[in-house]
Short mmCIF file of C-alpha atoms and ligand atoms in Angstrom, two decimals:
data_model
loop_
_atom_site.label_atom_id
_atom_site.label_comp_id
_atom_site.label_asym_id
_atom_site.label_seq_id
_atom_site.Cartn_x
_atom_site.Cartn_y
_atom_site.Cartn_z
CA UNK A 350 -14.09 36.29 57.03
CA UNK A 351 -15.29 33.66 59.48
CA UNK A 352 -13.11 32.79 61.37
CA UNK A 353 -12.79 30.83 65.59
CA UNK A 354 -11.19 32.32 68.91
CA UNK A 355 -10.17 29.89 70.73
CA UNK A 356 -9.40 30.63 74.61
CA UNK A 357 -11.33 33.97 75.64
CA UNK A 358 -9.42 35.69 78.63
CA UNK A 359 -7.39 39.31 78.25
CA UNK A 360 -6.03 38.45 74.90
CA UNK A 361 -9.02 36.31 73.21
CA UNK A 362 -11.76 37.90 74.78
CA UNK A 363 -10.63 41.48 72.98
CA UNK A 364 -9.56 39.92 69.79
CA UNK A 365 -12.46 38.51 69.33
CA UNK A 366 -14.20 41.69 69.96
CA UNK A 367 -11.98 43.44 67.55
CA UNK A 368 -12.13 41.37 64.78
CA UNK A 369 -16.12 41.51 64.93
CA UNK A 370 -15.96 45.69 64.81
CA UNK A 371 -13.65 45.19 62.03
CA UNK A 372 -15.97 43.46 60.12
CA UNK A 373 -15.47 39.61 60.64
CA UNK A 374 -18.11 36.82 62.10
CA UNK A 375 -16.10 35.65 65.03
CA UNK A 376 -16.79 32.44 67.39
CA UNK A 377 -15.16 32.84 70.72
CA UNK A 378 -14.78 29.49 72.12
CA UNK A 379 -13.90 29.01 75.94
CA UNK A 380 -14.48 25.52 77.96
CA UNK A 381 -15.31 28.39 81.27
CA UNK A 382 -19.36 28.35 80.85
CA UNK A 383 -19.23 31.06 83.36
CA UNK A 384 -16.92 33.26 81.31
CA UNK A 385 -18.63 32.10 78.11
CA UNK A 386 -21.96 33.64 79.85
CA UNK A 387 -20.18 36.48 80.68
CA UNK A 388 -19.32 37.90 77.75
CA UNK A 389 -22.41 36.57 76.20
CA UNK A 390 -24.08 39.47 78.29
CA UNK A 391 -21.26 42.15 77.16
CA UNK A 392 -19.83 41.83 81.11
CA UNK A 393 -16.46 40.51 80.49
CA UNK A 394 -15.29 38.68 83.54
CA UNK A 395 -11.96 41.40 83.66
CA UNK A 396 -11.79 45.06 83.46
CA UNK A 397 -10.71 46.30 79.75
CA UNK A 398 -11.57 50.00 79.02
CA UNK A 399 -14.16 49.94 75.92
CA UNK A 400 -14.52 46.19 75.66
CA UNK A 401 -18.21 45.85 77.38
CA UNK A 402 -19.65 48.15 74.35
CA UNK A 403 -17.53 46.30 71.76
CA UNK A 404 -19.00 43.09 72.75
CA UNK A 405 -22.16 44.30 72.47
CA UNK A 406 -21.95 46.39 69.58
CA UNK A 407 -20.78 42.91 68.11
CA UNK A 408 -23.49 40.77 69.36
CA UNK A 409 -26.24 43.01 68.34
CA UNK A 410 -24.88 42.92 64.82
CA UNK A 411 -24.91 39.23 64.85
CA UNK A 412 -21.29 39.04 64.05
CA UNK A 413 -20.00 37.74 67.51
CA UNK A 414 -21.06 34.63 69.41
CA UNK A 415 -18.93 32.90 72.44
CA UNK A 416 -19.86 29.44 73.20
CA UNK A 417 -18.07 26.53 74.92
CA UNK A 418 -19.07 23.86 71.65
CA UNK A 419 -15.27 23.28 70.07
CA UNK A 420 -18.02 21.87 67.28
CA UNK A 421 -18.98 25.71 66.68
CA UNK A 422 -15.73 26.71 64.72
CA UNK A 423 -16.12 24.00 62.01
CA UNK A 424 -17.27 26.54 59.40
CA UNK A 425 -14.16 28.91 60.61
CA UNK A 426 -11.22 29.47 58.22
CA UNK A 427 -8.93 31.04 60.72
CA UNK A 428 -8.65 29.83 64.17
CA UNK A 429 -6.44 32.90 66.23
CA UNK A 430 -5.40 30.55 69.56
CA UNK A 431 -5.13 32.68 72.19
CA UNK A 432 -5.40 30.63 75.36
CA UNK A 433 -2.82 31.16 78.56
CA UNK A 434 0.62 30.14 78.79
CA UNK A 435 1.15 30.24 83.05
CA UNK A 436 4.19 29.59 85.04
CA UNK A 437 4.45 25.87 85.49
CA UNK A 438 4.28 25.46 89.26
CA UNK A 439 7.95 24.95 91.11
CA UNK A 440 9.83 25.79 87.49
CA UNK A 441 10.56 28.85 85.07
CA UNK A 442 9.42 27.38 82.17
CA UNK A 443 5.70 28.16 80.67
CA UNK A 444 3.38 25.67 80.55
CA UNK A 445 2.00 24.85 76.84
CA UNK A 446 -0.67 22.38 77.91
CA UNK A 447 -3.71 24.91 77.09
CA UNK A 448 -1.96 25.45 73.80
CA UNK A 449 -1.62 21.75 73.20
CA UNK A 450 -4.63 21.26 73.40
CA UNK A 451 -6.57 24.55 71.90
CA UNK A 452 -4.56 22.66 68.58
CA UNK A 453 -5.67 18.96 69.02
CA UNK A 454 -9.00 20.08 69.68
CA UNK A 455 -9.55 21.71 66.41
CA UNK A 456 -7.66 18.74 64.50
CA UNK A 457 -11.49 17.35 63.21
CA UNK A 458 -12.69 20.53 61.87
CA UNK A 459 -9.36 21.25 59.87
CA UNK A 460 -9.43 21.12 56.13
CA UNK A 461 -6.45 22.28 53.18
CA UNK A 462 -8.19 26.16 53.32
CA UNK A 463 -7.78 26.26 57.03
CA UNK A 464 -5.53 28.63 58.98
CA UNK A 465 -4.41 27.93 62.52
CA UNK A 466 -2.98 31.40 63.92
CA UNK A 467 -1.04 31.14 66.87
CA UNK A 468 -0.92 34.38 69.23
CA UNK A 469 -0.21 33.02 72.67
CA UNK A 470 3.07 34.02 74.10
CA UNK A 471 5.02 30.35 73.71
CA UNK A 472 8.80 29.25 74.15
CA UNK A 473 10.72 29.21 70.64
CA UNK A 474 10.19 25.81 69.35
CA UNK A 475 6.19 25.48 69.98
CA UNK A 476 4.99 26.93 66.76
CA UNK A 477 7.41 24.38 64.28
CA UNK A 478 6.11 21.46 66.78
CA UNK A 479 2.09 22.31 66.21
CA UNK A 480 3.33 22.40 62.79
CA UNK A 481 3.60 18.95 62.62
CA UNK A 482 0.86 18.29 64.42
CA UNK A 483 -1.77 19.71 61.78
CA UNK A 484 0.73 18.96 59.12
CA UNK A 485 -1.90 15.92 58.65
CA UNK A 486 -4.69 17.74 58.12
CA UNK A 487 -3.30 19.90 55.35
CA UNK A 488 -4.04 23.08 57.00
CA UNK A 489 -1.54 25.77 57.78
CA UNK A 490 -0.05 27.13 60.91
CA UNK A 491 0.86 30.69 61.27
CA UNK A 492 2.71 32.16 64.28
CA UNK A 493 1.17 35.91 65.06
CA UNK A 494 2.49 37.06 68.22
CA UNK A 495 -0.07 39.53 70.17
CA UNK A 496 1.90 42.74 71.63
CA UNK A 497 -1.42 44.09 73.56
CA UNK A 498 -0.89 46.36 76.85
CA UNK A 499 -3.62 45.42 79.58
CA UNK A 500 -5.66 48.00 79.53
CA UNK A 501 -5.22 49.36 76.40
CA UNK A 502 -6.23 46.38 74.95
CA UNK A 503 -8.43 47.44 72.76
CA UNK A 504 -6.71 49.69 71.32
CA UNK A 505 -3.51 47.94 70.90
CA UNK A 506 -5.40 45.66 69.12
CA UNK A 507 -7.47 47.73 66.66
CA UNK A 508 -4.70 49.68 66.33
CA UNK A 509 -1.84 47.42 66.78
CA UNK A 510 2.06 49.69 66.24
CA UNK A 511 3.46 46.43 63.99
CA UNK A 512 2.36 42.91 62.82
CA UNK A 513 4.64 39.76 62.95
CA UNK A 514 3.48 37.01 61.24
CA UNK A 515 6.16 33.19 61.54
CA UNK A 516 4.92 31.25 58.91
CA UNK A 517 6.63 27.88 57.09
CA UNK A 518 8.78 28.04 54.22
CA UNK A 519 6.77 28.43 50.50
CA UNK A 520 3.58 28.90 48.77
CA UNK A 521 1.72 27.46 51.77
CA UNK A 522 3.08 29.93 54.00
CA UNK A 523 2.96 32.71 51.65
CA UNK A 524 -0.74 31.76 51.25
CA UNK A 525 -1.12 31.43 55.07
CA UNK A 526 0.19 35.05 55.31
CA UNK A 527 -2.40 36.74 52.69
CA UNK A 528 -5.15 34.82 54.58
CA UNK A 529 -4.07 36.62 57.47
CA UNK A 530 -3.73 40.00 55.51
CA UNK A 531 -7.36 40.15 54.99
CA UNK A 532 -8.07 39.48 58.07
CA UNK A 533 -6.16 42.56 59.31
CA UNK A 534 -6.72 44.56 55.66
CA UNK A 535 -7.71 47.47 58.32
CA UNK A 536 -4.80 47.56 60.07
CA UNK A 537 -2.57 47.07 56.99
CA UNK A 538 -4.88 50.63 55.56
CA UNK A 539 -3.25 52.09 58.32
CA UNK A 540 0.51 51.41 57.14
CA UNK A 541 1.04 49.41 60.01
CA UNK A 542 4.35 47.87 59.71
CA UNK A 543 4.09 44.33 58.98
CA UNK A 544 6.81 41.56 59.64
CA UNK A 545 6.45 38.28 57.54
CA UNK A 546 9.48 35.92 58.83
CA UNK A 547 9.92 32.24 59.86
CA UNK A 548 8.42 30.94 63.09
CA UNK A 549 11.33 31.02 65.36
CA UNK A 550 11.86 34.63 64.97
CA UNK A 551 8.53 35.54 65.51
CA UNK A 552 7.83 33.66 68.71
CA UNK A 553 11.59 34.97 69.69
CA UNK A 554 10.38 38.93 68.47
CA UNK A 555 7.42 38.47 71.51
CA UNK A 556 9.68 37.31 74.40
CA UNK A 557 12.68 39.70 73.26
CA UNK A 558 10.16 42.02 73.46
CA UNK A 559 9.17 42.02 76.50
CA UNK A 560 12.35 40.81 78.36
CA UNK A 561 13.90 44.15 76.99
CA UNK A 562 10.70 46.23 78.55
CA UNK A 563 11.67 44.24 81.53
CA UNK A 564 15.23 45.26 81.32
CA UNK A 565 14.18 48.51 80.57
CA UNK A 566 12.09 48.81 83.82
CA UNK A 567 14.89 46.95 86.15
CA UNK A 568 17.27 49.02 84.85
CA UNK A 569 15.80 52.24 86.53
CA UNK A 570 15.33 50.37 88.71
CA UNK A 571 18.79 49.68 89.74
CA UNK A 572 19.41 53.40 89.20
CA UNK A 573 17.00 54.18 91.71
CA UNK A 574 19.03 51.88 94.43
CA UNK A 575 22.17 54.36 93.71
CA UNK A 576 19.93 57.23 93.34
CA UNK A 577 18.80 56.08 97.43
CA UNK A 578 22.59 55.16 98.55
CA UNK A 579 23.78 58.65 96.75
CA UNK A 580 21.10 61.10 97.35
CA UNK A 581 20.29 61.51 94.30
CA UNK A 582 16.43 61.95 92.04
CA UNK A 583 15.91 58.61 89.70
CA UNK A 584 12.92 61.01 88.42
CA UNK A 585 15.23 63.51 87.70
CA UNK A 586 17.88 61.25 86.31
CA UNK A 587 15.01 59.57 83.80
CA UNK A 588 13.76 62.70 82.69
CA UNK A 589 17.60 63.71 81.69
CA UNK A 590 18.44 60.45 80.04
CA UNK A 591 15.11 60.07 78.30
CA UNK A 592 15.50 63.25 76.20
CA UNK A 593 18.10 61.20 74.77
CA UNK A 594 15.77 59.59 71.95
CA UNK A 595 18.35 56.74 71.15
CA UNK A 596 17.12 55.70 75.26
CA UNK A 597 13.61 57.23 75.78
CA UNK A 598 11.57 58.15 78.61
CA UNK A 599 8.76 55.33 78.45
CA UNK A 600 9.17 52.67 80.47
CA UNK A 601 11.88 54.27 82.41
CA UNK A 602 9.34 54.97 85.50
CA UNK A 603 10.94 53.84 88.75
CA UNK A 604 9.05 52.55 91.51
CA UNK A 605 8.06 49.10 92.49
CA UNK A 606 8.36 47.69 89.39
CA UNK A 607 6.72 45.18 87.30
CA UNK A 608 4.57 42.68 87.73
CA UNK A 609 1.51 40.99 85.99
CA UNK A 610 0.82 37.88 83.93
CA UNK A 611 3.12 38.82 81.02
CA UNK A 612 6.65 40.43 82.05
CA UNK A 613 7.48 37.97 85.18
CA UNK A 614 6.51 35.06 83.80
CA UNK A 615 7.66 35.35 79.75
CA UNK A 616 11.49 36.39 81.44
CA UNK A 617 11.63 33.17 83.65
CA UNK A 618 9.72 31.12 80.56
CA UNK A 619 12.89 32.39 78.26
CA UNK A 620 15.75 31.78 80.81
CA UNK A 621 14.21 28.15 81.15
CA UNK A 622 14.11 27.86 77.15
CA UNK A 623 17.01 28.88 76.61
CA UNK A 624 18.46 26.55 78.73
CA UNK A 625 17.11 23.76 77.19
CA UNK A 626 18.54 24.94 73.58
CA UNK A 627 22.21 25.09 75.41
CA UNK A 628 22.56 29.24 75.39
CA UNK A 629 21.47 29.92 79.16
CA UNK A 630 24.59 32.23 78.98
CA UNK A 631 22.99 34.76 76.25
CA UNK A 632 20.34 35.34 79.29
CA UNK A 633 21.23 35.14 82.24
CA UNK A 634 21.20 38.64 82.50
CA UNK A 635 17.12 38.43 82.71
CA UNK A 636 18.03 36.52 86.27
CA UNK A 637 19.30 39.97 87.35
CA UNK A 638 16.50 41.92 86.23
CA UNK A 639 14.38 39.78 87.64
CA UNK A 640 16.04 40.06 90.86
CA UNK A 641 16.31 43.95 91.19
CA UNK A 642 11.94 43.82 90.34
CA UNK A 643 11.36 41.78 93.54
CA UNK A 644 13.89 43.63 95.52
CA UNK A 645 12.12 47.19 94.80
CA UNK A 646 9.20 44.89 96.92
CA UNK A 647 11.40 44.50 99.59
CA UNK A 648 12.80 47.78 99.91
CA UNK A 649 9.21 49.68 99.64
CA UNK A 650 8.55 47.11 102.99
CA UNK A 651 11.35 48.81 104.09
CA UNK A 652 10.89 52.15 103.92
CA UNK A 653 7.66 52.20 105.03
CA UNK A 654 8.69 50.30 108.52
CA UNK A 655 11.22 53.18 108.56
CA UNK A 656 8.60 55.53 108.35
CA UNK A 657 6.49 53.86 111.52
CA UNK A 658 9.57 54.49 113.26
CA UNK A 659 10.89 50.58 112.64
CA UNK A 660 7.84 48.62 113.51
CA UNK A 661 5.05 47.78 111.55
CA UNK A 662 2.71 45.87 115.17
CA UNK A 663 0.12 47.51 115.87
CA UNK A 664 -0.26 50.09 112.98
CA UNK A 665 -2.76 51.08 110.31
CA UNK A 666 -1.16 50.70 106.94
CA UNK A 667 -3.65 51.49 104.09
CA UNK A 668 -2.50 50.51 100.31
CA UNK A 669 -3.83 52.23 97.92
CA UNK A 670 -4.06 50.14 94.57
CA UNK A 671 -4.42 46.22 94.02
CA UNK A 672 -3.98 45.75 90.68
CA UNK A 673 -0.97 45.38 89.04
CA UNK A 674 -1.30 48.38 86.87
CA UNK A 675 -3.81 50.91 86.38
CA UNK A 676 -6.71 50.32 84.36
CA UNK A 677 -7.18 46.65 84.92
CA UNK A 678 -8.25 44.43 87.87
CA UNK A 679 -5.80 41.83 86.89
CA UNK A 680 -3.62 41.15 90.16
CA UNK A 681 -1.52 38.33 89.00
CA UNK A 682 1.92 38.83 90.89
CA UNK A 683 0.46 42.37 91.62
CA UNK A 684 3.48 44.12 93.67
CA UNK A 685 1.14 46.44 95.82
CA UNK A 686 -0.38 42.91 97.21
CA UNK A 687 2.94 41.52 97.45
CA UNK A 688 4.21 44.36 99.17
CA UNK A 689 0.72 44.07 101.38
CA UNK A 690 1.28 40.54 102.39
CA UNK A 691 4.33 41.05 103.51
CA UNK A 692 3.72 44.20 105.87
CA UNK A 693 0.37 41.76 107.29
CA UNK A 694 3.19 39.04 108.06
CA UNK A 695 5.15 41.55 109.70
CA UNK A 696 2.49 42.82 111.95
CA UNK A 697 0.84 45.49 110.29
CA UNK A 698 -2.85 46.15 109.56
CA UNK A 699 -3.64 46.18 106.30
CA UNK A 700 -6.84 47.83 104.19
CA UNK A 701 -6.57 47.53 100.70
CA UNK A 702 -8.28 49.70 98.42
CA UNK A 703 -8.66 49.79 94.22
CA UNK A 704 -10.90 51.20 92.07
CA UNK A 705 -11.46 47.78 89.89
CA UNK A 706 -9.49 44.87 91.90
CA UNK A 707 -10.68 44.23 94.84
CA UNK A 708 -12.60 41.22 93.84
CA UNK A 709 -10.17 39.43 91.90
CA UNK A 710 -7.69 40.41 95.07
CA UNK A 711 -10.20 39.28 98.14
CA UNK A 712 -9.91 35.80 95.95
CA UNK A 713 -6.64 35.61 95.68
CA UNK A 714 -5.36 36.74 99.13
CA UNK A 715 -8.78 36.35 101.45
CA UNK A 716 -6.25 37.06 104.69
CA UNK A 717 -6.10 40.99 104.11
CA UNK A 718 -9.28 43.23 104.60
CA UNK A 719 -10.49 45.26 101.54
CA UNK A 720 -12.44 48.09 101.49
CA UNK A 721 -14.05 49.60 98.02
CA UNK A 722 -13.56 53.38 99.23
CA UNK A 723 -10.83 55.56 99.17
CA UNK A 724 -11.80 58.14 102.27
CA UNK A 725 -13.07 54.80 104.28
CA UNK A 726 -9.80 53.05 103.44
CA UNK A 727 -7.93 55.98 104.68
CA UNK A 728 -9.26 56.75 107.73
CA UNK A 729 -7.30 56.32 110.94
CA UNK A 730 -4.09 54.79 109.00
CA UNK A 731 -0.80 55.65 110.42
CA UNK A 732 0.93 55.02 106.67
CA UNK A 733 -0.36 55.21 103.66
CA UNK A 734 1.21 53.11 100.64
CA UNK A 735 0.66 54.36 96.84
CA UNK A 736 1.78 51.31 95.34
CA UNK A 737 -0.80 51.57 91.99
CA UNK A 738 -0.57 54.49 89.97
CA UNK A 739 -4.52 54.88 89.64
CA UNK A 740 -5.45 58.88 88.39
CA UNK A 741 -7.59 58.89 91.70
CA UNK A 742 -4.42 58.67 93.57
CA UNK A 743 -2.10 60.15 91.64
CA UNK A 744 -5.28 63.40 92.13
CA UNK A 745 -5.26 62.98 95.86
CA UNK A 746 -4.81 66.32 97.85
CA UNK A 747 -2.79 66.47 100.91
CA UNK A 748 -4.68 68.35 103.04
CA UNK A 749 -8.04 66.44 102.27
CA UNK A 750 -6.00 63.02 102.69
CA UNK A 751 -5.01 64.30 105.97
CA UNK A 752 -8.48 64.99 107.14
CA UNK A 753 -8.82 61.69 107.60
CA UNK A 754 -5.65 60.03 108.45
CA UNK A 755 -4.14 59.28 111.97
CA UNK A 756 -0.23 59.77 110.82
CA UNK A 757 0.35 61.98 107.91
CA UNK A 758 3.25 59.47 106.53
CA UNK A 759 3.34 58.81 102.78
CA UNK A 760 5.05 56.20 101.01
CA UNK A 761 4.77 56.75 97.13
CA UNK A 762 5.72 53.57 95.82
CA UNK A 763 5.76 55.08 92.23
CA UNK A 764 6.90 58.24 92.53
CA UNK A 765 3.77 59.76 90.82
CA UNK A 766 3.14 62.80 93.58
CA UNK A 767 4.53 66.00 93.87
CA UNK A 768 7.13 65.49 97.29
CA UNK A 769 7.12 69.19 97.90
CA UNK A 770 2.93 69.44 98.23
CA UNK A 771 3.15 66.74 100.22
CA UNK A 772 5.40 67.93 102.65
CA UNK A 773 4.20 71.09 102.50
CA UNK A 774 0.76 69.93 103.80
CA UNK A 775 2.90 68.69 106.63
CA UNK A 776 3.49 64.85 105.90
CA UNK A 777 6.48 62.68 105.65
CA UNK A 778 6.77 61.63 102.11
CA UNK A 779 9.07 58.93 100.76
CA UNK A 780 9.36 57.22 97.67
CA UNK A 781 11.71 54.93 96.18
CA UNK A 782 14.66 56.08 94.46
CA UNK A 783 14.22 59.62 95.59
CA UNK A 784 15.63 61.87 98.38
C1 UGA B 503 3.13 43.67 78.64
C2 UGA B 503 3.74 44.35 77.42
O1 UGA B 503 3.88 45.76 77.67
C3 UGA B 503 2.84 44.15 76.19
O2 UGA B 503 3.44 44.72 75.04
C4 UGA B 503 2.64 42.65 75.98
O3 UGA B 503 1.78 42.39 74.88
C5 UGA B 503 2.03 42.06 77.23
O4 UGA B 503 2.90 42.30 78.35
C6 UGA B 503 1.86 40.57 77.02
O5 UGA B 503 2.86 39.86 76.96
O6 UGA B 503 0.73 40.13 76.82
P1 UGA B 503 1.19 44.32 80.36
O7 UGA B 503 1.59 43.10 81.13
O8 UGA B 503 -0.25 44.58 80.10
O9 UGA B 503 1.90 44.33 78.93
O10 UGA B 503 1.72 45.55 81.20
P2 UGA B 503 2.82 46.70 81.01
O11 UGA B 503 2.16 47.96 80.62
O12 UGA B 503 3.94 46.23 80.19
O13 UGA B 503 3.31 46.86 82.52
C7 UGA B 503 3.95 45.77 83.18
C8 UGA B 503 4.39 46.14 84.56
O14 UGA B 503 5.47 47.05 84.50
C9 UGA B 503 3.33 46.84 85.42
O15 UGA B 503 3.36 46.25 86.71
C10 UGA B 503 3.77 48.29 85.45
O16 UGA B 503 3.38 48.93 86.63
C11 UGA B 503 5.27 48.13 85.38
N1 UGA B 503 5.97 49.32 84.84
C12 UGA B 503 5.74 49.75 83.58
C13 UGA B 503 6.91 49.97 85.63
O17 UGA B 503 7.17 49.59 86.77
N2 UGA B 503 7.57 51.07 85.11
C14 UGA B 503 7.34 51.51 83.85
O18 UGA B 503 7.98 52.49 83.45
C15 UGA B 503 6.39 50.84 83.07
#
């Protein structure tokens, strides 16, 4: 099926990469020339495990083109919108311009057959408004919320663990819906569960989503706060309560909790909707969880000034891990530079090191020095922060680490090392949540 990609970052970039292995003649259409380029060449602009050779695997096949021409997707039946949805600055709520106008700009090449898919993550409301605004055109607007995990993007989306699909009431949504069916006739091979439902609940199923990761993550979070007052192991304590299957052990890892473009903002974008619809009560809760994420920040700042002794002037502090999970260079509200900022305001030298950020952070945050190796960033620091879980650091040894340290101080900001090796090897290791 032909069909348009409109906005090409994390999520558009790999969906249109996706649907082109799957068989489909894509357009990816960005107004970034430079990121348009990008791609073009099979470089995407971000780190995605296994996207470079699907772009190119695509390309040579003559199924996948990216250009900035809006004019390009006129022979498209589906248009998937996948453009950003950021924090709108000095409020909560999310900002739907991009979205606005990924819609009005594909009002002239809209006819009857046309689909308009919606997949960015929008407050409830946004996909029965667009609605209306293509209602003119006779086309039909289907909400498909994306549930993609940053580096496992491609993946998640080949392979995606359930499909929502909002669409309106009768035949024209029901026809909307088997559009979309062949599009994802793969995925559907696969038994993946599919959800057909009206457009509320689907844009509600992405935000509940991930405010209840969220919750999920602050929770043990908050455990690990009584687990530091009591003495007790939040490892421990989520390995016990996660063999109960009705709780799990995923997303139960304690440390210095989430951050990203997703989680932070879509919690703050659905406190600020739900305000606006009157029922601020049913979630105020998420102002709590958001509160116990940027106090694990504080706390790791914390403990590591503990560890100097109480003063950060002066002293080496090397932070290993940028990003604001493993496997991706993305470092929007990254808590390892968070955390980094604040021990530079407080006196502290700070070298950052990660295996795929360092760019994207040197942009954001030109104040702290970067350096690309691990050994080089290590050497002569008085502290050293694990604050991303890369498998380089979770691999480090202690005794080759302290080869070419100054202090042998740890601070394992998500409790991915082994305490006892640690020590063992003669450091002081603390973590959060943990004796
Ligand atoms: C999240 C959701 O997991 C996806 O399902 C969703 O599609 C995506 O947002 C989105 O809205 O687009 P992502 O932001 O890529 O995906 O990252 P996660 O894997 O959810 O991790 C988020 C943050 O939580 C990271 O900073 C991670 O370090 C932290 N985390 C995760 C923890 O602190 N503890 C855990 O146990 C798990």
């Amino acid at each position: 099926m032909k069909v348009s990609v409109i906005g090409c970052g994390y999520l558009g970039a790999v969906h249109a990469a996706a649907l082109a292995s799957l068989g489909h003649e894509v357009i990816g259409m960005d107004l970034d020339e430079a990121k348009v380029d990008a791609l073009a060449s099979g470089n995407p602009p971000f780190y995605e495990p296994g996207l470079s050779e699907l772009l190119l695997k695509g390309q040579d096949r003559g199924s996948l083109e990216f250009t900035t021409e809006v004019t390009r997707v006129a022979s498209s039946i589906l248009h998937f919108v996948c453009v950003g949805t950021p924090q709108k600055p000095g409020e909560l709520a999310a900002d739907v311009t991009y979205v606005n106008e990924a819609v009005e700009s594909l009002l002239p090449y809209l006819t009857s057959t046309s689909v308009v898919v919606g997949k960015s993550t929008v407050p409830v409301g946004t996909a029965e408004r667009l609605a209306g605004v293509i209602s003119g055109t006779g086309a039909s607007m289907v909400w498909n919320p994306e549930f993609l995990r940053e580096g496992h993007a491609v993946e998640d989306t080949v392979h995606p663990n359930r499909l929502v699909y909002g669409v309106a009431e009768g035949e024209a949504g029901q026809e909307a819906a088997t559009r979309l069916d062949e599009v994802y006739a793969s995925m559907l091979a696969e038994d993946t569960p599919r959800i057909i439902t009206d457009y509320a609940t689907a844009e509600l199923v992405k935000t509940a989503a991930n405010s209840f990761l969220a919750t999920k993550i602050s929770f043990i979070n908050a455990m690990a706060e009584l687990c530091e007052a009591s003495g007790a192991d939040v490892t421990q304590l989520a390995d016990a309560i996660g063999l109960d299957d009705r709780i799990g052990r995923k997303f139960l890892n304690a440390g210095l909790g989430f951050g990203g473009g997703c989680l932070p903002k879509d919690i703050r974008a659905f406190m600020a909707r739900a305000g606006e619809l009157g029922a601020d009560q049913a979630v105020t809760f998420l102002k709590e969880i958001d509160s116990i994420n940027m106090r694990r920040r504080v706390r790791m700042v914390d403990i590591a000034r503990d560890a100097l002794n109480g003063s950060f002037i002066g002293k080496k502090i090397t932070v290993l891990g940028a990003a604001f999970k493993p496997n991706s260079d993305d470092v929007r509200d990254s808590p390892a530079l968070a955390v980094a900022r604040l021990i530079a305001t407080q006196g502290g030298v700070v070298t950052v090191t990660d295996p795929q950020a360092i760019g994207n952070a040197s942009t954001a945050f030109p104040e702290l020095n970067y350096v690309t190796d691990t050994t080089e960033a290590l050497t002569g620091a008085d502290a050293v922060l694990l604050l991303t879980e890369w498998h380089e650091y979770r691999d480090l040894d202690p005794h080759v680490t302290a080869e070419s340290v100054n202090g042998k101080v740890l601070v394992d900001g998500r409790n991915v090392l082994t305490p006892q090796l640690w020590r063992a090897a003669g450091w002081t290791y603390r973590a959060l949540g943990r004796p």
